[in-house]
mmCIF file of N, CA and C in Angstrom:
data_model
loop_
_atom_site.group_PDB
_atom_site.id
_atom_site.type_symbol
_atom_site.label_atom_id
_atom_site.label_comp_id
_atom_site.label_asym_id
_atom_site.label_seq_id
_atom_site.Cartn_x
_atom_site.Cartn_y
_atom_site.Cartn_z
ATOM 1 N N UNK A 1 26.205 20.124 -7.742
ATOM 2 C CA UNK A 1 25.220 19.112 -8.033
ATOM 3 C C UNK A 1 24.357 18.806 -6.804
ATOM 4 N N UNK A 2 24.969 18.671 -5.655
ATOM 5 C CA UNK A 2 24.219 18.356 -4.448
ATOM 6 C C UNK A 2 23.257 19.474 -4.089
ATOM 7 N N UNK A 3 23.651 20.707 -4.345
ATOM 8 C CA UNK A 3 22.785 21.847 -4.051
ATOM 9 C C UNK A 3 21.514 21.821 -4.893
ATOM 10 N N UNK A 4 21.619 21.439 -6.149
ATOM 11 C CA UNK A 4 20.451 21.348 -7.022
ATOM 12 C C UNK A 4 19.459 20.325 -6.489
ATOM 13 N N UNK A 5 19.948 19.221 -5.980
ATOM 14 C CA UNK A 5 19.067 18.195 -5.419
ATOM 15 C C UNK A 5 18.364 18.665 -4.160
ATOM 16 N N UNK A 6 18.983 19.576 -3.440
ATOM 17 C CA UNK A 6 18.383 20.071 -2.204
ATOM 18 C C UNK A 6 17.258 21.072 -2.484
ATOM 19 N N UNK A 7 17.303 21.774 -3.582
ATOM 20 C CA UNK A 7 16.264 22.754 -3.865
ATOM 21 C C UNK A 7 15.019 22.123 -4.481
ATOM 22 N N UNK A 8 15.150 20.986 -5.081
ATOM 23 C CA UNK A 8 14.018 20.337 -5.732
ATOM 24 C C UNK A 8 12.886 19.997 -4.768
ATOM 25 N N UNK A 9 13.160 19.363 -3.614
ATOM 26 C CA UNK A 9 12.063 19.058 -2.701
ATOM 27 C C UNK A 9 11.354 20.308 -2.190
ATOM 28 N N UNK A 10 12.076 21.400 -1.981
ATOM 29 C CA UNK A 10 11.439 22.630 -1.512
ATOM 30 C C UNK A 10 10.461 23.154 -2.555
ATOM 31 N N UNK A 11 10.834 23.107 -3.823
ATOM 32 C CA UNK A 11 9.937 23.556 -4.883
ATOM 33 C C UNK A 11 8.713 22.658 -4.964
ATOM 34 N N UNK A 12 8.909 21.361 -4.822
ATOM 35 C CA UNK A 12 7.784 20.427 -4.859
ATOM 36 C C UNK A 12 6.850 20.661 -3.679
ATOM 37 N N UNK A 13 7.415 20.950 -2.513
ATOM 38 C CA UNK A 13 6.590 21.187 -1.326
ATOM 39 C C UNK A 13 5.725 22.425 -1.497
ATOM 40 N N UNK A 14 6.203 23.445 -2.172
ATOM 41 C CA UNK A 14 5.434 24.662 -2.356
ATOM 42 C C UNK A 14 4.197 24.425 -3.216
ATOM 43 N N UNK A 15 4.251 23.519 -4.163
ATOM 44 C CA UNK A 15 3.094 23.274 -5.010
ATOM 45 C C UNK A 15 1.983 22.557 -4.246
ATOM 46 N N UNK A 16 2.302 21.944 -3.125
ATOM 47 C CA UNK A 16 1.345 21.175 -2.346
ATOM 48 C C UNK A 16 1.298 21.724 -0.919
ATOM 49 N N UNK A 17 1.415 23.032 -0.772
ATOM 50 C CA UNK A 17 1.566 23.646 0.532
ATOM 51 C C UNK A 17 0.255 24.220 1.056
ATOM 52 N N UNK A 18 -0.611 23.356 1.539
ATOM 53 C CA UNK A 18 -1.846 23.793 2.169
ATOM 54 C C UNK A 18 -1.557 23.996 3.656
ATOM 55 N N UNK A 19 -2.142 25.018 4.275
ATOM 56 C CA UNK A 19 -1.948 25.199 5.715
ATOM 57 C C UNK A 19 -2.453 23.994 6.499
ATOM 58 N N UNK A 20 -1.800 23.716 7.588
ATOM 59 C CA UNK A 20 -2.144 22.558 8.410
ATOM 60 C C UNK A 20 -3.603 22.607 8.841
ATOM 61 N N UNK A 21 -4.079 23.776 9.257
ATOM 62 C CA UNK A 21 -5.459 23.891 9.711
ATOM 63 C C UNK A 21 -6.444 23.457 8.629
ATOM 64 N N UNK A 22 -6.240 23.900 7.407
ATOM 65 C CA UNK A 22 -7.146 23.511 6.324
ATOM 66 C C UNK A 22 -7.066 22.021 6.040
ATOM 67 N N UNK A 23 -5.879 21.445 6.149
ATOM 68 C CA UNK A 23 -5.732 20.005 5.968
ATOM 69 C C UNK A 23 -6.496 19.248 7.049
ATOM 70 N N UNK A 24 -6.327 19.661 8.295
ATOM 71 C CA UNK A 24 -6.991 18.991 9.416
ATOM 72 C C UNK A 24 -8.507 19.094 9.277
ATOM 73 N N UNK A 25 -9.003 20.278 8.952
ATOM 74 C CA UNK A 25 -10.447 20.454 8.801
ATOM 75 C C UNK A 25 -11.006 19.580 7.683
ATOM 76 N N UNK A 26 -10.302 19.506 6.549
ATOM 77 C CA UNK A 26 -10.783 18.693 5.432
ATOM 78 C C UNK A 26 -10.788 17.207 5.814
ATOM 79 N N UNK A 27 -9.732 16.747 6.464
ATOM 80 C CA UNK A 27 -9.653 15.336 6.856
ATOM 81 C C UNK A 27 -10.747 15.006 7.865
ATOM 82 N N UNK A 28 -10.989 15.899 8.836
ATOM 83 C CA UNK A 28 -12.066 15.657 9.809
ATOM 84 C C UNK A 28 -13.417 15.587 9.115
ATOM 85 N N UNK A 29 -13.664 16.507 8.189
ATOM 86 C CA UNK A 29 -14.931 16.493 7.455
ATOM 87 C C UNK A 29 -15.073 15.203 6.648
ATOM 88 N N UNK A 30 -14.012 14.799 5.998
ATOM 89 C CA UNK A 30 -14.013 13.559 5.220
ATOM 90 C C UNK A 30 -14.322 12.361 6.118
ATOM 91 N N UNK A 31 -13.685 12.304 7.269
ATOM 92 C CA UNK A 31 -13.901 11.189 8.189
ATOM 93 C C UNK A 31 -15.336 11.177 8.723
ATOM 94 N N UNK A 32 -15.879 12.347 8.992
ATOM 95 C CA UNK A 32 -17.253 12.452 9.491
ATOM 96 C C UNK A 32 -18.245 11.970 8.430
ATOM 97 N N UNK A 33 -17.970 12.284 7.159
ATOM 98 C CA UNK A 33 -18.863 11.904 6.073
ATOM 99 C C UNK A 33 -18.681 10.461 5.614
ATOM 100 N N UNK A 34 -17.579 9.836 5.986
ATOM 101 C CA UNK A 34 -17.283 8.463 5.563
ATOM 102 C C UNK A 34 -16.836 7.628 6.767
ATOM 103 N N UNK A 35 -17.757 7.310 7.666
ATOM 104 C CA UNK A 35 -17.383 6.578 8.879
ATOM 105 C C UNK A 35 -17.297 5.062 8.673
ATOM 106 N N UNK A 36 -17.029 4.638 7.441
ATOM 107 C CA UNK A 36 -17.096 3.215 7.107
ATOM 108 C C UNK A 36 -15.796 2.452 7.351
ATOM 109 N N UNK A 37 -14.819 3.066 7.968
ATOM 110 C CA UNK A 37 -13.568 2.381 8.258
ATOM 111 C C UNK A 37 -13.124 2.719 9.663
ATOM 112 N N UNK A 38 -12.068 2.084 10.093
ATOM 113 C CA UNK A 38 -11.510 2.406 11.394
ATOM 114 C C UNK A 38 -10.896 3.798 11.384
ATOM 115 N N UNK A 39 -10.669 4.331 12.567
ATOM 116 C CA UNK A 39 -10.153 5.694 12.689
ATOM 117 C C UNK A 39 -8.834 5.866 11.927
ATOM 118 N N UNK A 40 -7.853 5.034 12.204
ATOM 119 C CA UNK A 40 -6.551 5.183 11.558
ATOM 120 C C UNK A 40 -6.661 4.969 10.047
ATOM 121 N N UNK A 41 -7.479 4.012 9.648
ATOM 122 C CA UNK A 41 -7.665 3.745 8.218
ATOM 123 C C UNK A 41 -8.229 4.980 7.514
ATOM 124 N N UNK A 42 -9.231 5.611 8.110
ATOM 125 C CA UNK A 42 -9.858 6.760 7.462
ATOM 126 C C UNK A 42 -8.970 7.999 7.521
ATOM 127 N N UNK A 43 -8.179 8.157 8.574
ATOM 128 C CA UNK A 43 -7.209 9.262 8.600
ATOM 129 C C UNK A 43 -6.277 9.118 7.407
ATOM 130 N N UNK A 44 -5.810 7.913 7.179
ATOM 131 C CA UNK A 44 -4.893 7.674 6.062
ATOM 132 C C UNK A 44 -5.573 7.889 4.720
ATOM 133 N N UNK A 45 -6.769 7.351 4.549
ATOM 134 C CA UNK A 45 -7.477 7.481 3.279
ATOM 135 C C UNK A 45 -7.856 8.935 2.986
ATOM 136 N N UNK A 46 -8.366 9.633 3.986
ATOM 137 C CA UNK A 46 -8.768 11.018 3.782
ATOM 138 C C UNK A 46 -7.557 11.919 3.545
ATOM 139 N N UNK A 47 -6.462 11.645 4.229
ATOM 140 C CA UNK A 47 -5.226 12.401 3.987
ATOM 141 C C UNK A 47 -4.732 12.154 2.575
ATOM 142 N N UNK A 48 -4.822 10.930 2.122
ATOM 143 C CA UNK A 48 -4.439 10.576 0.757
ATOM 144 C C UNK A 48 -5.265 11.376 -0.245
ATOM 145 N N UNK A 49 -6.569 11.445 -0.016
ATOM 146 C CA UNK A 49 -7.447 12.165 -0.934
ATOM 147 C C UNK A 49 -7.095 13.651 -0.974
ATOM 148 N N UNK A 50 -6.842 14.232 0.183
ATOM 149 C CA UNK A 50 -6.492 15.650 0.193
ATOM 150 C C UNK A 50 -5.147 15.886 -0.492
ATOM 151 N N UNK A 51 -4.207 14.983 -0.323
ATOM 152 C CA UNK A 51 -2.931 15.114 -1.027
ATOM 153 C C UNK A 51 -3.140 15.103 -2.532
ATOM 154 N N UNK A 52 -4.052 14.272 -3.004
ATOM 155 C CA UNK A 52 -4.355 14.234 -4.443
ATOM 156 C C UNK A 52 -5.003 15.541 -4.904
ATOM 157 N N UNK A 53 -5.895 16.071 -4.102
ATOM 158 C CA UNK A 53 -6.525 17.346 -4.442
ATOM 159 C C UNK A 53 -5.468 18.451 -4.468
ATOM 160 N N UNK A 54 -4.629 18.477 -3.457
ATOM 161 C CA UNK A 54 -3.587 19.507 -3.365
ATOM 162 C C UNK A 54 -2.575 19.387 -4.502
ATOM 163 N N UNK A 55 -2.442 18.212 -5.069
ATOM 164 C CA UNK A 55 -1.553 18.029 -6.207
ATOM 165 C C UNK A 55 -2.118 18.605 -7.501
ATOM 166 N N UNK A 56 -3.411 18.917 -7.490
ATOM 167 C CA UNK A 56 -4.072 19.426 -8.693
ATOM 168 C C UNK A 56 -4.300 20.934 -8.661
ATOM 169 N N UNK A 57 -4.148 21.558 -7.497
ATOM 170 C CA UNK A 57 -4.418 22.992 -7.399
ATOM 171 C C UNK A 57 -3.634 23.582 -6.245
ATOM 172 N N UNK A 58 -3.470 24.893 -6.278
ATOM 173 C CA UNK A 58 -2.825 25.548 -5.147
ATOM 174 C C UNK A 58 -3.888 25.867 -4.090
ATOM 175 N N UNK A 59 -3.445 26.352 -2.960
ATOM 176 C CA UNK A 59 -4.355 26.591 -1.853
ATOM 177 C C UNK A 59 -5.397 27.656 -2.177
ATOM 178 N N UNK A 60 -5.020 28.681 -2.890
ATOM 179 C CA UNK A 60 -5.957 29.740 -3.254
ATOM 180 C C UNK A 60 -7.090 29.187 -4.126
ATOM 181 N N UNK A 61 -6.744 28.355 -5.104
ATOM 182 C CA UNK A 61 -7.762 27.741 -5.956
ATOM 183 C C UNK A 61 -8.657 26.824 -5.132
ATOM 184 N N UNK A 62 -8.045 26.052 -4.233
ATOM 185 C CA UNK A 62 -8.791 25.143 -3.366
ATOM 186 C C UNK A 62 -9.821 25.911 -2.537
ATOM 187 N N UNK A 63 -9.396 27.024 -1.931
ATOM 188 C CA UNK A 63 -10.311 27.788 -1.083
ATOM 189 C C UNK A 63 -11.467 28.378 -1.896
ATOM 190 N N UNK A 64 -11.186 28.862 -3.094
ATOM 191 C CA UNK A 64 -12.242 29.419 -3.939
ATOM 192 C C UNK A 64 -13.244 28.330 -4.333
ATOM 193 N N UNK A 65 -12.732 27.166 -4.713
ATOM 194 C CA UNK A 65 -13.621 26.080 -5.125
ATOM 195 C C UNK A 65 -14.407 25.524 -3.940
ATOM 196 N N UNK A 66 -13.751 25.351 -2.813
ATOM 197 C CA UNK A 66 -14.423 24.818 -1.629
ATOM 198 C C UNK A 66 -15.492 25.789 -1.145
ATOM 199 N N UNK A 67 -15.202 27.086 -1.188
ATOM 200 C CA UNK A 67 -16.175 28.089 -0.770
ATOM 201 C C UNK A 67 -17.416 28.035 -1.660
ATOM 202 N N UNK A 68 -17.217 27.933 -2.960
ATOM 203 C CA UNK A 68 -18.360 27.825 -3.879
ATOM 204 C C UNK A 68 -19.165 26.575 -3.593
ATOM 205 N N UNK A 69 -18.465 25.498 -3.345
ATOM 206 C CA UNK A 69 -19.137 24.232 -3.065
ATOM 207 C C UNK A 69 -19.915 24.297 -1.751
ATOM 208 N N UNK A 70 -19.294 24.799 -0.703
ATOM 209 C CA UNK A 70 -19.941 24.882 0.605
ATOM 210 C C UNK A 70 -21.102 25.879 0.615
ATOM 211 N N UNK A 71 -20.983 26.938 -0.172
ATOM 212 C CA UNK A 71 -21.993 28.002 -0.165
ATOM 213 C C UNK A 71 -23.338 27.538 -0.706
ATOM 214 N N UNK A 72 -23.358 26.450 -1.454
ATOM 215 C CA UNK A 72 -24.630 25.950 -1.989
ATOM 216 C C UNK A 72 -25.604 25.569 -0.891
ATOM 217 N N UNK A 73 -25.087 25.255 0.292
ATOM 218 C CA UNK A 73 -25.963 24.821 1.380
ATOM 219 C C UNK A 73 -26.488 25.975 2.233
ATOM 220 N N UNK A 74 -26.087 27.208 1.924
ATOM 221 C CA UNK A 74 -26.577 28.363 2.674
ATOM 222 C C UNK A 74 -28.044 28.580 2.321
ATOM 223 N N UNK A 75 -28.873 28.687 3.330
ATOM 224 C CA UNK A 75 -30.296 28.877 3.093
ATOM 225 C C UNK A 75 -30.651 30.309 2.768
ATOM 226 N N UNK A 76 -31.831 30.506 2.291
ATOM 227 C CA UNK A 76 -32.358 31.835 2.076
ATOM 228 C C UNK A 76 -31.798 32.561 0.872
ATOM 229 N N UNK A 77 -31.923 33.874 0.930
ATOM 230 C CA UNK A 77 -31.554 34.727 -0.196
ATOM 231 C C UNK A 77 -30.058 34.685 -0.499
ATOM 232 N N UNK A 78 -29.231 34.674 0.550
ATOM 233 C CA UNK A 78 -27.785 34.631 0.325
ATOM 234 C C UNK A 78 -27.384 33.363 -0.415
ATOM 235 N N UNK A 79 -27.914 32.245 -0.012
ATOM 236 C CA UNK A 79 -27.621 30.992 -0.693
ATOM 237 C C UNK A 79 -28.237 30.929 -2.073
ATOM 238 N N UNK A 80 -29.345 31.611 -2.242
ATOM 239 C CA UNK A 80 -30.015 31.644 -3.540
ATOM 240 C C UNK A 80 -29.139 32.259 -4.616
ATOM 241 N N UNK A 81 -28.368 33.256 -4.244
ATOM 242 C CA UNK A 81 -27.459 33.881 -5.212
ATOM 243 C C UNK A 81 -26.459 32.858 -5.733
ATOM 244 N N UNK A 82 -25.897 32.071 -4.843
ATOM 245 C CA UNK A 82 -24.918 31.049 -5.237
ATOM 246 C C UNK A 82 -25.599 29.977 -6.080
ATOM 247 N N UNK A 83 -26.747 29.525 -5.643
ATOM 248 C CA UNK A 83 -27.447 28.469 -6.375
ATOM 249 C C UNK A 83 -27.891 28.926 -7.760
ATOM 250 N N UNK A 84 -28.146 30.224 -7.925
ATOM 251 C CA UNK A 84 -28.587 30.747 -9.216
ATOM 252 C C UNK A 84 -27.426 31.148 -10.130
ATOM 253 N N UNK A 85 -26.253 31.293 -9.584
ATOM 254 C CA UNK A 85 -25.095 31.742 -10.350
ATOM 255 C C UNK A 85 -24.483 30.555 -11.094
ATOM 256 N N UNK A 86 -24.576 30.559 -12.410
ATOM 257 C CA UNK A 86 -24.110 29.421 -13.219
ATOM 258 C C UNK A 86 -22.613 29.184 -13.072
ATOM 259 N N UNK A 87 -21.819 30.247 -12.973
ATOM 260 C CA UNK A 87 -20.367 30.083 -12.831
ATOM 261 C C UNK A 87 -20.030 29.429 -11.493
ATOM 262 N N UNK A 88 -20.705 29.864 -10.420
ATOM 263 C CA UNK A 88 -20.455 29.276 -9.101
ATOM 264 C C UNK A 88 -20.876 27.809 -9.089
ATOM 265 N N UNK A 89 -21.970 27.488 -9.749
ATOM 266 C CA UNK A 89 -22.418 26.100 -9.822
ATOM 267 C C UNK A 89 -21.415 25.243 -10.590
ATOM 268 N N UNK A 90 -20.871 25.799 -11.665
ATOM 269 C CA UNK A 90 -19.864 25.078 -12.439
ATOM 270 C C UNK A 90 -18.637 24.790 -11.585
ATOM 271 N N UNK A 91 -18.189 25.781 -10.839
ATOM 272 C CA UNK A 91 -17.024 25.619 -9.963
ATOM 273 C C UNK A 91 -17.311 24.563 -8.903
ATOM 274 N N UNK A 92 -18.493 24.612 -8.311
ATOM 275 C CA UNK A 92 -18.863 23.647 -7.275
ATOM 276 C C UNK A 92 -18.916 22.226 -7.835
ATOM 277 N N UNK A 93 -19.472 22.065 -9.028
ATOM 278 C CA UNK A 93 -19.525 20.729 -9.652
ATOM 279 C C UNK A 93 -18.119 20.220 -9.967
ATOM 280 N N UNK A 94 -17.272 21.109 -10.477
ATOM 281 C CA UNK A 94 -15.897 20.720 -10.791
ATOM 282 C C UNK A 94 -15.153 20.286 -9.531
ATOM 283 N N UNK A 95 -15.334 21.040 -8.441
ATOM 284 C CA UNK A 95 -14.690 20.680 -7.184
ATOM 285 C C UNK A 95 -15.212 19.339 -6.676
ATOM 286 N N UNK A 96 -16.521 19.130 -6.804
ATOM 287 C CA UNK A 96 -17.093 17.851 -6.391
ATOM 288 C C UNK A 96 -16.516 16.689 -7.185
ATOM 289 N N UNK A 97 -16.314 16.888 -8.477
ATOM 290 C CA UNK A 97 -15.739 15.836 -9.313
ATOM 291 C C UNK A 97 -14.283 15.564 -8.927
ATOM 292 N N UNK A 98 -13.543 16.611 -8.629
ATOM 293 C CA UNK A 98 -12.146 16.446 -8.208
ATOM 294 C C UNK A 98 -12.089 15.683 -6.888
ATOM 295 N N UNK A 99 -12.955 16.054 -5.946
ATOM 296 C CA UNK A 99 -12.982 15.363 -4.652
ATOM 297 C C UNK A 99 -13.359 13.889 -4.824
ATOM 298 N N UNK A 100 -14.361 13.643 -5.645
ATOM 299 C CA UNK A 100 -14.834 12.272 -5.849
ATOM 300 C C UNK A 100 -13.738 11.401 -6.465
ATOM 301 N N UNK A 101 -13.040 11.932 -7.455
ATOM 302 C CA UNK A 101 -11.954 11.181 -8.083
ATOM 303 C C UNK A 101 -10.830 10.915 -7.086
ATOM 304 N N UNK A 102 -10.517 11.905 -6.270
ATOM 305 C CA UNK A 102 -9.463 11.732 -5.265
ATOM 306 C C UNK A 102 -9.862 10.672 -4.243
ATOM 307 N N UNK A 103 -11.101 10.692 -3.824
ATOM 308 C CA UNK A 103 -11.569 9.709 -2.849
ATOM 309 C C UNK A 103 -11.567 8.303 -3.426
ATOM 310 N N UNK A 104 -12.024 8.170 -4.650
ATOM 311 C CA UNK A 104 -12.005 6.848 -5.289
ATOM 312 C C UNK A 104 -10.578 6.325 -5.396
ATOM 313 N N UNK A 105 -9.648 7.207 -5.765
ATOM 314 C CA UNK A 105 -8.248 6.802 -5.903
ATOM 315 C C UNK A 105 -7.641 6.363 -4.570
ATOM 316 N N UNK A 106 -8.211 6.849 -3.475
ATOM 317 C CA UNK A 106 -7.709 6.513 -2.155
ATOM 318 C C UNK A 106 -8.607 5.502 -1.428
ATOM 319 N N UNK A 107 -9.468 4.840 -2.200
ATOM 320 C CA UNK A 107 -10.307 3.745 -1.700
ATOM 321 C C UNK A 107 -11.331 4.169 -0.663
ATOM 322 N N UNK A 108 -11.874 5.364 -0.847
ATOM 323 C CA UNK A 108 -12.975 5.830 -0.005
ATOM 324 C C UNK A 108 -14.255 5.602 -0.798
ATOM 325 N N UNK A 109 -15.217 4.952 -0.173
ATOM 326 C CA UNK A 109 -16.492 4.691 -0.834
ATOM 327 C C UNK A 109 -17.216 5.999 -1.084
ATOM 328 N N UNK A 110 -17.610 6.221 -2.341
ATOM 329 C CA UNK A 110 -18.371 7.421 -2.694
ATOM 330 C C UNK A 110 -19.675 6.997 -3.333
ATOM 331 N N UNK A 111 -20.677 7.854 -3.197
ATOM 332 C CA UNK A 111 -22.003 7.536 -3.743
ATOM 333 C C UNK A 111 -22.006 7.623 -5.243
#
């Protein structure tokens, strides 16, 4: 019985296992875009939001969605492909909605 209880947290951790670097980068970006609180407050709020996002998708899905979302800002012809691709736009909008919901749930002011 005790062994079964020990394996449960490991399985739960795998579903929310984003690399530390990606977590740090996302939290820094969140803090830079939302400077409306103190440093410690925003570290906590932005970490909360990323935990909510990570609870909804695995890291591979996160990277694909974030890449589509970030690629919209690429200028010129390369960015034009992303902006014109309906599937990529759908993915980017979906990721934006997931981020916005996570931020609201963690008390981060969103537009």
